[in-house]
Amino acid sequence: MAERNASSLGVVSRNFLFCLFVTTSILFILSWFFVLRSTGRPSFIDHSLLPNSNSKHFATSDNGDSATRSENKVDSTGNRSILVDNEEEEAPPENAITKAKADVKCNTNDRVVLAQQKENKVVLKVFVYDLAPEFHFGLLDWKAQGDSVWPDIRNKIPNYPGGLNLQHSIEYWLTLDLLASELPDPPNARSVIRVHNSSEADIIFVPFFSSLCYNRYSKADPHQKKSKNKLLQEKLVRFLTAQKEWKRSGGRDHLIVAHHPNSLLDARTKLWPATFILSDFGRYPPNIANVEKDVIAPYKHVIRSYVDDSSDFDSRPTLLYFQGAIYRKDGGFVRQELFYLLKNEKDVHFAFGSVQKDGVKKATQGMHSSKFCLNIAGDTPSSNRLFDAIASHCVPVIISDDIELPYEDVLDYSQFCVFVRTRDALKEKFLVNLIKSIKKEEWTRMWQKLKEVENFYEFQYPSKEGDAVQMIWQAVARRVPAIRLKLHKSRRFSSPLVPSERGMRSIPSPSNFW
């Protein structure tokens, strides 16, 4: 009896072990199946529909394999410094060669990326409102002839005022480029073309010279309750919100330039669904303007470009240069602190300056003869000084924790700028020691890179391939797919699945669309 029980227990044990083995094997095979499937290239994605600009995430090699392009993702509201804290471990000396190789690779990647962008450039179709001249060239004292609201740029182009007005003149150059796209022989640089049917357009441009309007007309006349700047903003809001194009999209496919931090100050809270072209987000709450929705454009540099620059590390005697307003509000307190830290340092020029008298000429001479130029946060995170430094081939040292930079999705600023956290810059001797630690070879590499990218920040008419006007239009074009996605998603429930004779029932888009 005991033997029979033992025999049956043995059979049961063997069956149990066999079942366990089979189950485990099946699970193992299934797990590998799912792992291999998840890592394979999805056959149901049409990669030809992916953006062909520099922002695309997949690059296909000759053998059909896909490689993911690595990107340095940084929180837009966080610190963008490339310098480590004192608490962090320093890279060992043997890593210097590896870093140099990586820098060369980054430079090559930048050139490849920008070359791809040039090859795959898609012409942006823009519908332009025919606003009355009082919103644009009329602010330059241009008088309309006949029924046209636009100047005949084949004969004469209205002049833009000089001085500091120029730094925020982006609206002027973009509008000229749109008008030029309709000429019989348009400029060779064609990133944009004007269309007259709004349904064919990728974006709808609002030609309001808001920065010029603020600079010239923000002070009220003694006999008026409101300034011309405020009155024009009110008229603009009434006009736009009454247009079928605005109603159709809620303004989400509109493009408005408000480059001066104080421009469009009243209207921005009503026109916020539109895409803004700005200098920074310093005076905008994130629900009005943010890095996901809007476009950052460079200032137009004020100082003279360094043409035929044959200087080198040794021929630029000044180590570190800053000339400008020292006592500023908000985040600009750091200028005052740095002034006291650096004013007695050898080979450092840190002084007050303005555009008056020979201010621009002196700044040009100073930057052209300096190795490094400080770009410090002022009333807002950005300033024109960065772009003056680029035009001077003076390596920018950026001390502005909240700064946003133009075209940073396709351009690696760490290749030609030095970023320093504010808290580190205010430590005694930290900044000077850091700058002195950058040797001739590294400085020369950054100086050469500045000469390569300087054209991206040049505003001119007619616009030329790869200049600031074309780069801004391309940045806008990279926003278009996201705008369309938002619009299409907002229309999901705007009509019933089955049409009825009673007409279409409209469901409003959510107020927190962005």
Coordinates of C-alpha atoms in Angstrom, one line a residue:
M1 CA 0.0 0.0 0.0
A2 CA 2.8 2.4 0.9
E3 CA 4.6 1.5 -2.3
R4 CA 1.5 2.4 -4.4
N5 CA 1.1 5.7 -2.6
A6 CA 4.7 6.6 -3.1
S7 CA 4.5 5.7 -6.8
S8 CA 1.4 7.9 -7.3
L9 CA 3.0 10.8 -5.5
G10 CA 6.0 10.5 -7.8
V11 CA 3.8 10.6 -10.9
V12 CA 2.0 13.7 -9.6
S13 CA 5.3 15.4 -8.8
R14 CA 6.6 14.7 -12.3
N15 CA 3.4 16.0 -13.9
F16 CA 3.6 19.1 -11.8
L17 CA 7.2 19.8 -12.7
F18 CA 6.5 19.2 -16.4
C19 CA 3.5 21.7 -16.3
L20 CA 5.6 24.2 -14.5
F21 CA 8.4 23.9 -17.1
V22 CA 6.0 24.3 -20.0
T23 CA 4.3 27.4 -18.4
T24 CA 7.6 29.0 -17.7
S25 CA 8.9 28.4 -21.2
I26 CA 5.8 29.9 -22.8
L27 CA 6.0 33.0 -20.6
F28 CA 9.7 33.3 -21.4
I29 CA 9.1 33.1 -25.2
L30 CA 6.2 35.6 -25.0
S31 CA 8.3 38.1 -23.0
W32 CA 11.0 38.0 -25.6
F33 CA 8.4 38.4 -28.3
F34 CA 7.0 41.6 -26.7
V35 CA 10.5 42.9 -26.0
L36 CA 11.6 42.5 -29.6
R37 CA 8.4 44.0 -30.9
S38 CA 8.7 47.1 -28.7
T39 CA 12.2 47.8 -29.9
G40 CA 11.5 47.3 -33.6
R41 CA 10.7 50.1 -35.9
P42 CA 6.9 50.6 -36.1
S43 CA 5.8 49.7 -39.6
F44 CA 2.6 51.6 -39.2
I45 CA 4.3 55.0 -38.9
D46 CA 4.9 56.9 -42.2
H47 CA 8.2 58.5 -41.5
S48 CA 7.8 60.7 -44.6
L49 CA 5.2 62.6 -42.6
L50 CA 7.6 63.4 -39.8
P51 CA 8.9 67.0 -39.8
N52 CA 11.8 67.3 -42.2
S53 CA 13.3 70.2 -40.2
N54 CA 16.1 70.0 -37.7
S55 CA 13.6 69.2 -34.9
K56 CA 12.8 65.7 -36.2
H57 CA 13.7 62.9 -33.9
F58 CA 14.5 60.1 -36.4
A59 CA 17.3 59.9 -38.8
T60 CA 17.3 57.0 -41.3
S61 CA 20.6 55.5 -42.4
D62 CA 21.3 53.8 -45.8
N63 CA 20.5 50.4 -44.5
G64 CA 17.1 51.5 -43.3
D65 CA 17.9 51.4 -39.6
S66 CA 16.6 54.3 -37.5
A67 CA 18.8 56.1 -35.0
T68 CA 17.4 58.4 -32.4
R69 CA 19.0 61.8 -32.4
S70 CA 20.1 62.7 -28.9
E71 CA 19.1 66.1 -27.5
N72 CA 19.8 68.0 -24.4
K73 CA 16.4 68.7 -22.9
V74 CA 16.3 71.5 -20.4
D75 CA 13.3 72.8 -18.5
S76 CA 12.5 76.2 -20.0
T77 CA 12.0 77.7 -16.6
G78 CA 15.0 76.1 -15.0
N79 CA 18.7 77.1 -15.0
R80 CA 20.5 76.7 -18.3
S81 CA 24.0 76.9 -17.0
I82 CA 26.6 74.5 -18.3
L83 CA 28.8 75.0 -15.3
V84 CA 28.8 72.6 -12.5
D85 CA 28.3 73.5 -8.8
N86 CA 31.2 73.3 -6.4
E87 CA 29.4 70.4 -4.8
E88 CA 29.5 68.4 -8.1
E89 CA 32.4 66.3 -9.1
E90 CA 34.8 67.8 -11.5
A91 CA 35.7 65.9 -14.7
P92 CA 39.1 64.2 -14.4
P93 CA 41.9 65.5 -16.6
E94 CA 41.8 62.5 -18.9
N95 CA 38.4 63.5 -20.0
A96 CA 39.7 66.6 -21.7
I97 CA 40.5 64.8 -24.9
T98 CA 37.0 63.1 -24.9
K99 CA 35.4 66.5 -24.4
A100 CA 37.3 68.0 -27.2
K101 CA 36.2 65.2 -29.5
A102 CA 32.7 65.7 -28.4
D103 CA 32.9 69.4 -29.2
V104 CA 34.1 68.6 -32.7
K105 CA 31.2 66.2 -33.1
C106 CA 28.8 68.9 -31.9
N107 CA 30.1 71.4 -34.4
T108 CA 29.7 68.8 -37.2
N109 CA 26.2 68.0 -36.1
D110 CA 25.2 71.7 -36.1
R111 CA 26.5 72.1 -39.6
V112 CA 24.7 68.9 -40.8
V113 CA 21.5 69.9 -39.1
L114 CA 21.5 73.4 -40.6
A115 CA 22.4 72.0 -44.0
Q116 CA 19.4 69.6 -43.8
Q117 CA 17.2 72.5 -42.8
K118 CA 18.3 74.4 -45.9
E119 CA 17.7 71.4 -48.2
N120 CA 14.3 70.6 -46.7
K121 CA 13.1 74.1 -46.3
V122 CA 9.4 74.4 -46.8
V123 CA 8.0 77.8 -47.9
L124 CA 5.7 79.2 -45.3
K125 CA 2.4 80.4 -46.7
V126 CA 1.3 83.6 -44.8
F127 CA -2.0 85.5 -45.0
V128 CA -1.5 89.2 -44.1
Y129 CA -4.3 91.4 -42.9
D130 CA -4.5 94.6 -44.9
L131 CA -4.6 96.8 -41.8
A132 CA -4.8 100.6 -42.1
P133 CA -1.3 102.3 -42.4
E134 CA -1.8 103.8 -38.9
F135 CA -0.9 100.3 -37.6
H136 CA 2.4 99.9 -39.5
F137 CA 4.2 102.1 -42.0
G138 CA 2.0 105.1 -41.0
L139 CA 3.9 105.0 -37.7
L140 CA 7.0 105.9 -39.7
D141 CA 5.2 109.0 -41.1
W142 CA 4.6 107.2 -44.5
K143 CA 1.5 108.5 -46.3
A144 CA -0.6 106.1 -48.4
Q145 CA -1.0 106.8 -52.1
G146 CA -4.4 105.9 -53.6
D147 CA -6.2 102.9 -52.3
S148 CA -3.2 100.8 -51.3
V149 CA -2.4 100.5 -47.6
W150 CA 1.2 99.4 -48.4
P151 CA 4.2 101.3 -49.7
D152 CA 5.6 100.5 -53.1
I153 CA 8.9 99.0 -52.0
R154 CA 10.1 98.8 -55.6
N155 CA 10.5 102.6 -55.5
K156 CA 11.1 103.7 -51.9
I157 CA 11.2 101.9 -48.5
P158 CA 10.1 103.9 -45.5
N159 CA 13.0 104.4 -43.2
Y160 CA 13.0 103.0 -39.6
P161 CA 14.3 105.3 -36.8
G162 CA 17.8 104.7 -35.6
G163 CA 19.3 104.4 -32.1
L164 CA 17.8 102.0 -29.7
N165 CA 14.6 101.9 -31.7
L166 CA 16.4 99.6 -34.1
Q167 CA 16.9 96.8 -31.6
H168 CA 13.2 95.9 -31.6
S169 CA 12.6 96.5 -35.3
I170 CA 11.8 92.8 -36.1
E171 CA 8.2 93.6 -37.1
Y172 CA 9.5 96.0 -39.8
W173 CA 11.9 93.5 -41.4
L174 CA 9.3 90.6 -41.4
T175 CA 6.7 92.8 -43.0
L176 CA 9.1 94.0 -45.7
D177 CA 10.0 90.4 -46.5
L178 CA 6.3 89.5 -46.9
L179 CA 5.7 92.4 -49.3
A180 CA 8.9 91.4 -51.2
S181 CA 7.6 87.9 -51.8
E182 CA 5.0 89.4 -54.2
L183 CA 7.5 91.3 -56.3
P184 CA 8.1 90.1 -60.0
D185 CA 11.7 89.2 -59.0
P186 CA 11.5 88.3 -55.3
P187 CA 14.7 87.8 -53.3
N188 CA 16.4 84.4 -53.6
A189 CA 15.9 83.7 -49.9
R190 CA 12.3 82.3 -49.9
S191 CA 11.2 81.0 -46.5
V192 CA 7.9 82.7 -46.8
I193 CA 5.3 83.7 -49.4
R194 CA 2.2 85.9 -49.0
V195 CA -1.1 84.4 -50.0
H196 CA -4.4 86.2 -50.3
N197 CA -6.8 83.4 -49.4
S198 CA -6.6 82.8 -45.6
S199 CA -7.8 79.2 -46.0
E200 CA -4.6 78.4 -47.9
A201 CA -2.3 79.9 -45.3
D202 CA -0.2 78.2 -42.7
I203 CA -0.2 81.2 -40.5
I204 CA -2.0 84.6 -40.4
F205 CA 0.2 87.6 -39.8
V206 CA -0.9 90.7 -38.0
P207 CA 1.2 93.7 -39.3
F208 CA 1.1 95.9 -36.2
F209 CA 4.4 97.6 -35.4
S210 CA 3.8 97.3 -31.7
S211 CA 7.4 98.0 -30.5
L212 CA 7.6 101.2 -32.6
C213 CA 4.2 102.2 -31.4
Y214 CA 5.3 101.8 -27.8
N215 CA 8.6 103.6 -28.3
R216 CA 7.0 106.6 -30.1
Y217 CA 3.5 106.9 -28.7
S218 CA 3.2 105.4 -25.2
K219 CA 3.0 108.8 -23.6
A220 CA -0.5 110.4 -23.7
D221 CA -1.0 113.8 -25.2
P222 CA -1.9 116.4 -22.5
H223 CA -5.3 116.8 -24.2
Q224 CA -6.0 113.1 -24.4
K225 CA -7.0 110.6 -21.7
K226 CA -5.3 107.7 -23.5
S227 CA -2.0 107.5 -25.4
K228 CA -2.0 106.6 -29.1
N229 CA -0.4 103.3 -28.2
K230 CA -3.3 102.3 -26.0
L231 CA -5.9 103.5 -28.6
L232 CA -4.3 101.5 -31.4
Q233 CA -4.2 98.4 -29.2
E234 CA -7.9 98.7 -28.5
K235 CA -8.7 99.2 -32.2
L236 CA -6.5 96.2 -33.1
V237 CA -8.4 93.9 -30.6
R238 CA -11.8 95.0 -31.9
F239 CA -10.6 94.4 -35.5
L240 CA -9.1 91.0 -35.0
T241 CA -11.9 89.5 -32.8
A242 CA -14.4 90.6 -35.5
Q243 CA -12.6 88.7 -38.3
K244 CA -13.8 85.4 -39.6
E245 CA -10.2 84.1 -39.5
W246 CA -9.9 84.8 -35.8
K247 CA -13.3 83.3 -35.1
R248 CA -12.5 80.2 -37.1
S249 CA -9.5 79.4 -35.0
G250 CA -9.9 81.5 -31.9
G251 CA -6.8 83.3 -32.9
R252 CA -4.5 80.2 -32.5
D253 CA -3.1 80.4 -36.0
H254 CA -2.3 84.1 -35.8
L255 CA 1.2 85.6 -35.6
I256 CA 1.8 88.9 -33.7
V257 CA 5.2 90.6 -33.1
A258 CA 5.6 92.2 -29.7
H259 CA 9.4 92.2 -29.4
H260 CA 9.7 95.1 -27.0
P261 CA 9.0 93.9 -23.4
N262 CA 6.4 96.6 -23.0
S263 CA 4.8 96.5 -26.4
L264 CA 1.2 95.2 -26.7
L265 CA 1.0 95.6 -22.9
D266 CA -2.8 96.0 -22.8
A267 CA -3.9 93.8 -25.8
R268 CA -1.7 90.8 -24.9
T269 CA -4.2 89.5 -22.3
K270 CA -6.9 89.4 -25.0
L271 CA -4.8 88.2 -27.9
W272 CA -2.9 85.5 -26.0
P273 CA -4.1 82.5 -28.1
A274 CA -2.0 83.8 -31.0
T275 CA 1.7 83.0 -31.4
F276 CA 3.8 85.9 -30.3
I277 CA 7.3 86.8 -31.5
L278 CA 9.1 88.1 -28.4
S279 CA 12.5 88.9 -27.1
D280 CA 11.9 87.0 -23.8
F281 CA 9.2 86.0 -21.4
G282 CA 10.3 88.3 -18.6
R283 CA 7.1 90.3 -18.4
Y284 CA 4.7 87.7 -19.5
P285 CA 2.8 85.2 -17.2
P286 CA 3.2 81.6 -18.6
N287 CA -0.5 81.4 -19.4
I288 CA -0.1 84.4 -21.8
A289 CA 3.3 83.5 -23.4
N290 CA 5.6 80.5 -23.1
V291 CA 8.3 78.6 -24.8
E292 CA 6.0 75.9 -26.2
K293 CA 3.6 78.4 -27.9
D294 CA 5.7 81.4 -28.9
V295 CA 8.9 82.3 -30.8
I296 CA 11.9 84.0 -29.5
A297 CA 13.6 86.4 -32.0
P298 CA 17.0 88.1 -31.7
Y299 CA 17.5 91.8 -31.2
K300 CA 18.9 93.8 -34.0
H301 CA 22.4 94.5 -32.9
V302 CA 23.2 98.2 -32.6
I303 CA 27.0 98.2 -32.8
R304 CA 28.9 97.8 -36.0
S305 CA 29.6 94.3 -37.3
Y306 CA 33.3 93.2 -37.2
V307 CA 33.9 92.8 -40.9
D308 CA 37.1 91.1 -42.0
D309 CA 38.0 90.2 -38.4
S310 CA 41.6 89.1 -38.4
S311 CA 42.0 89.5 -34.6
D312 CA 43.1 86.7 -32.4
F313 CA 43.4 85.8 -28.7
D314 CA 46.6 87.8 -28.2
S315 CA 45.5 90.9 -30.1
R316 CA 42.4 91.5 -27.9
P317 CA 43.8 93.1 -24.8
T318 CA 40.7 93.3 -22.6
L319 CA 39.8 90.0 -20.9
L320 CA 36.2 90.8 -19.9
Y321 CA 34.0 93.7 -21.1
F322 CA 30.7 95.3 -20.0
Q323 CA 29.4 98.8 -20.7
G324 CA 25.8 99.7 -20.1
A325 CA 23.3 100.5 -17.4
I326 CA 24.4 99.2 -14.1
Y327 CA 21.5 99.9 -11.8
R328 CA 18.5 98.0 -13.0
K329 CA 15.2 96.6 -11.6
D330 CA 14.0 93.1 -11.0
G331 CA 16.7 90.5 -11.9
G332 CA 19.1 93.2 -13.0
F333 CA 20.4 93.6 -9.4
V334 CA 23.2 91.3 -10.3
R335 CA 24.7 94.0 -12.5
Q336 CA 25.3 96.2 -9.5
E337 CA 26.7 93.3 -7.4
L338 CA 29.1 92.4 -10.3
F339 CA 30.2 96.0 -10.7
Y340 CA 31.5 96.0 -7.1
L341 CA 33.2 92.6 -7.6
L342 CA 34.9 93.4 -10.9
K343 CA 35.6 97.1 -11.1
N344 CA 39.2 96.8 -9.8
E345 CA 40.1 93.5 -11.6
K346 CA 43.0 93.7 -14.0
D347 CA 42.1 93.6 -17.7
V348 CA 38.3 93.9 -16.9
H349 CA 36.3 96.8 -18.3
F350 CA 33.0 97.3 -16.3
A351 CA 31.6 100.7 -16.7
F352 CA 28.4 102.7 -17.2
G353 CA 27.5 103.6 -20.7
S354 CA 24.7 104.6 -23.0
V355 CA 24.0 105.3 -26.7
Q356 CA 24.3 109.0 -26.2
K357 CA 27.3 111.0 -27.5
D358 CA 29.8 108.4 -28.7
G359 CA 28.4 105.5 -26.7
V360 CA 27.8 103.2 -29.7
K361 CA 31.2 104.0 -31.2
K362 CA 33.0 103.4 -27.8
A363 CA 31.1 100.1 -27.3
T364 CA 32.0 98.9 -30.8
Q365 CA 35.7 99.6 -30.1
G366 CA 35.5 98.0 -26.7
M367 CA 33.8 94.8 -27.8
H368 CA 36.1 94.4 -30.9
S369 CA 39.1 94.5 -28.6
S370 CA 37.8 92.1 -25.9
K371 CA 38.0 88.4 -25.6
F372 CA 34.8 87.9 -23.5
C373 CA 31.7 90.1 -23.3
L374 CA 29.3 90.0 -20.4
N375 CA 25.6 89.6 -21.1
I376 CA 23.9 90.1 -17.7
A377 CA 20.1 90.1 -16.9
G378 CA 18.7 93.6 -16.7
D379 CA 15.0 94.6 -16.3
T380 CA 14.2 91.4 -18.3
P381 CA 16.3 88.2 -18.8
S382 CA 17.5 89.3 -22.3
S383 CA 19.3 92.3 -23.7
N384 CA 20.7 93.5 -27.0
R385 CA 24.2 93.1 -25.6
L386 CA 24.3 89.4 -26.4
F387 CA 23.8 90.1 -30.1
D388 CA 26.3 93.0 -30.1
A389 CA 28.8 90.5 -28.7
I390 CA 28.1 88.0 -31.5
A391 CA 28.5 90.7 -34.1
S392 CA 31.8 91.6 -32.5
H393 CA 33.0 88.0 -32.3
C394 CA 33.5 88.6 -28.6
V395 CA 32.6 85.4 -26.7
P396 CA 29.4 86.1 -24.7
V397 CA 29.4 85.3 -21.0
I398 CA 25.7 84.9 -20.2
I399 CA 24.6 85.5 -16.6
S400 CA 20.8 85.3 -16.8
D401 CA 19.1 82.2 -15.4
D402 CA 15.8 82.7 -17.1
I403 CA 17.0 83.7 -20.6
E404 CA 15.5 82.1 -23.7
L405 CA 17.5 82.1 -26.8
P406 CA 16.5 82.3 -30.5
Y407 CA 16.6 79.1 -32.6
E408 CA 17.9 77.1 -29.7
D409 CA 16.0 74.0 -30.9
V410 CA 18.5 73.9 -33.9
L411 CA 21.5 75.8 -32.5
D412 CA 23.8 74.8 -29.6
Y413 CA 24.7 78.0 -27.8
S414 CA 27.2 76.2 -25.5
Q415 CA 29.5 76.0 -28.6
F416 CA 30.1 79.8 -28.6
C417 CA 28.8 81.1 -25.3
V418 CA 29.8 80.6 -21.7
F419 CA 26.8 80.2 -19.3
V420 CA 27.2 81.1 -15.6
R421 CA 24.6 80.7 -12.9
T422 CA 23.9 83.9 -11.1
R423 CA 24.6 82.5 -7.7
D424 CA 28.0 81.4 -8.9
A425 CA 28.8 84.6 -10.6
L426 CA 28.3 86.5 -7.3
K427 CA 30.9 84.5 -5.5
E428 CA 34.1 86.4 -5.0
K429 CA 36.8 85.7 -7.7
F430 CA 34.6 83.0 -9.3
L431 CA 33.9 84.7 -12.6
V432 CA 37.4 86.0 -13.2
N433 CA 39.0 82.7 -12.3
L434 CA 36.5 80.9 -14.6
I435 CA 37.3 83.2 -17.6
K436 CA 41.0 83.0 -17.0
S437 CA 40.8 79.2 -17.1
I438 CA 39.6 79.3 -20.7
K439 CA 42.8 79.0 -22.7
K440 CA 43.7 80.3 -26.1
E441 CA 42.8 77.1 -28.0
E442 CA 39.3 76.9 -26.5
W443 CA 38.7 80.6 -27.0
T444 CA 39.8 80.4 -30.7
R445 CA 37.3 77.6 -31.3
M446 CA 34.4 79.6 -29.8
W447 CA 35.6 82.7 -31.7
Q448 CA 35.6 80.8 -35.0
K449 CA 32.1 79.5 -34.2
L450 CA 30.8 83.0 -33.7
K451 CA 32.0 83.9 -37.2
E452 CA 30.0 80.9 -38.5
V453 CA 26.7 81.8 -36.8
E454 CA 26.8 85.6 -36.9
N455 CA 24.7 85.8 -40.1
F456 CA 21.8 84.2 -38.3
Y457 CA 21.4 87.5 -36.4
E458 CA 21.6 89.9 -39.3
F459 CA 18.5 91.9 -40.3
Q460 CA 18.6 93.4 -43.8
Y461 CA 16.5 94.1 -46.8
P462 CA 16.4 92.4 -49.1
S463 CA 16.7 89.4 -46.9
K464 CA 19.3 86.8 -47.7
E465 CA 19.6 83.1 -47.2
G466 CA 20.3 82.2 -43.5
D467 CA 19.9 85.7 -42.1
A468 CA 17.7 86.6 -39.1
V469 CA 14.6 87.2 -41.1
Q470 CA 14.8 83.7 -42.7
M471 CA 15.7 82.0 -39.4
I472 CA 12.7 83.6 -37.7
W473 CA 10.3 82.4 -40.5
Q474 CA 11.7 78.9 -40.2
A475 CA 11.2 79.0 -36.5
V476 CA 7.6 80.0 -37.1
A477 CA 7.3 77.2 -39.6
R478 CA 8.4 74.7 -36.9
R479 CA 5.5 75.9 -34.8
V480 CA 2.9 75.2 -37.5
P481 CA 2.4 71.4 -36.9
A482 CA 1.8 72.0 -33.2
I483 CA -0.7 74.8 -34.0
R484 CA -2.5 72.5 -36.4
L485 CA -2.6 69.7 -33.9
K486 CA -4.2 72.0 -31.3
L487 CA -6.7 73.3 -33.8
H488 CA -7.7 69.8 -35.0
K489 CA -8.1 68.5 -31.4
S490 CA -10.2 71.5 -30.5
R491 CA -12.6 70.6 -33.3
R492 CA -13.2 67.0 -32.3
F493 CA -16.6 67.8 -30.7
S494 CA -17.6 70.9 -32.7
S495 CA -20.0 69.0 -34.9
P496 CA -22.3 66.0 -34.5
L497 CA -21.4 62.7 -36.0
V498 CA -24.6 62.6 -38.0
P499 CA -25.7 65.8 -39.8
S500 CA -29.2 66.9 -39.2
E501 CA -31.5 69.4 -40.8
R502 CA -31.4 71.6 -37.8
G503 CA -27.8 72.6 -38.6
M504 CA -24.5 72.0 -36.8
R505 CA -24.2 72.4 -33.1
S506 CA -21.1 74.2 -32.0
I507 CA -19.2 73.3 -28.8
P508 CA -16.8 76.0 -27.7
S509 CA -13.1 75.2 -27.2
P510 CA -11.9 75.1 -23.6
S511 CA -10.6 78.3 -22.2
N512 CA -7.3 76.7 -21.1
F513 CA -6.5 75.6 -24.7
W514 CA -2.8 76.2 -24.4

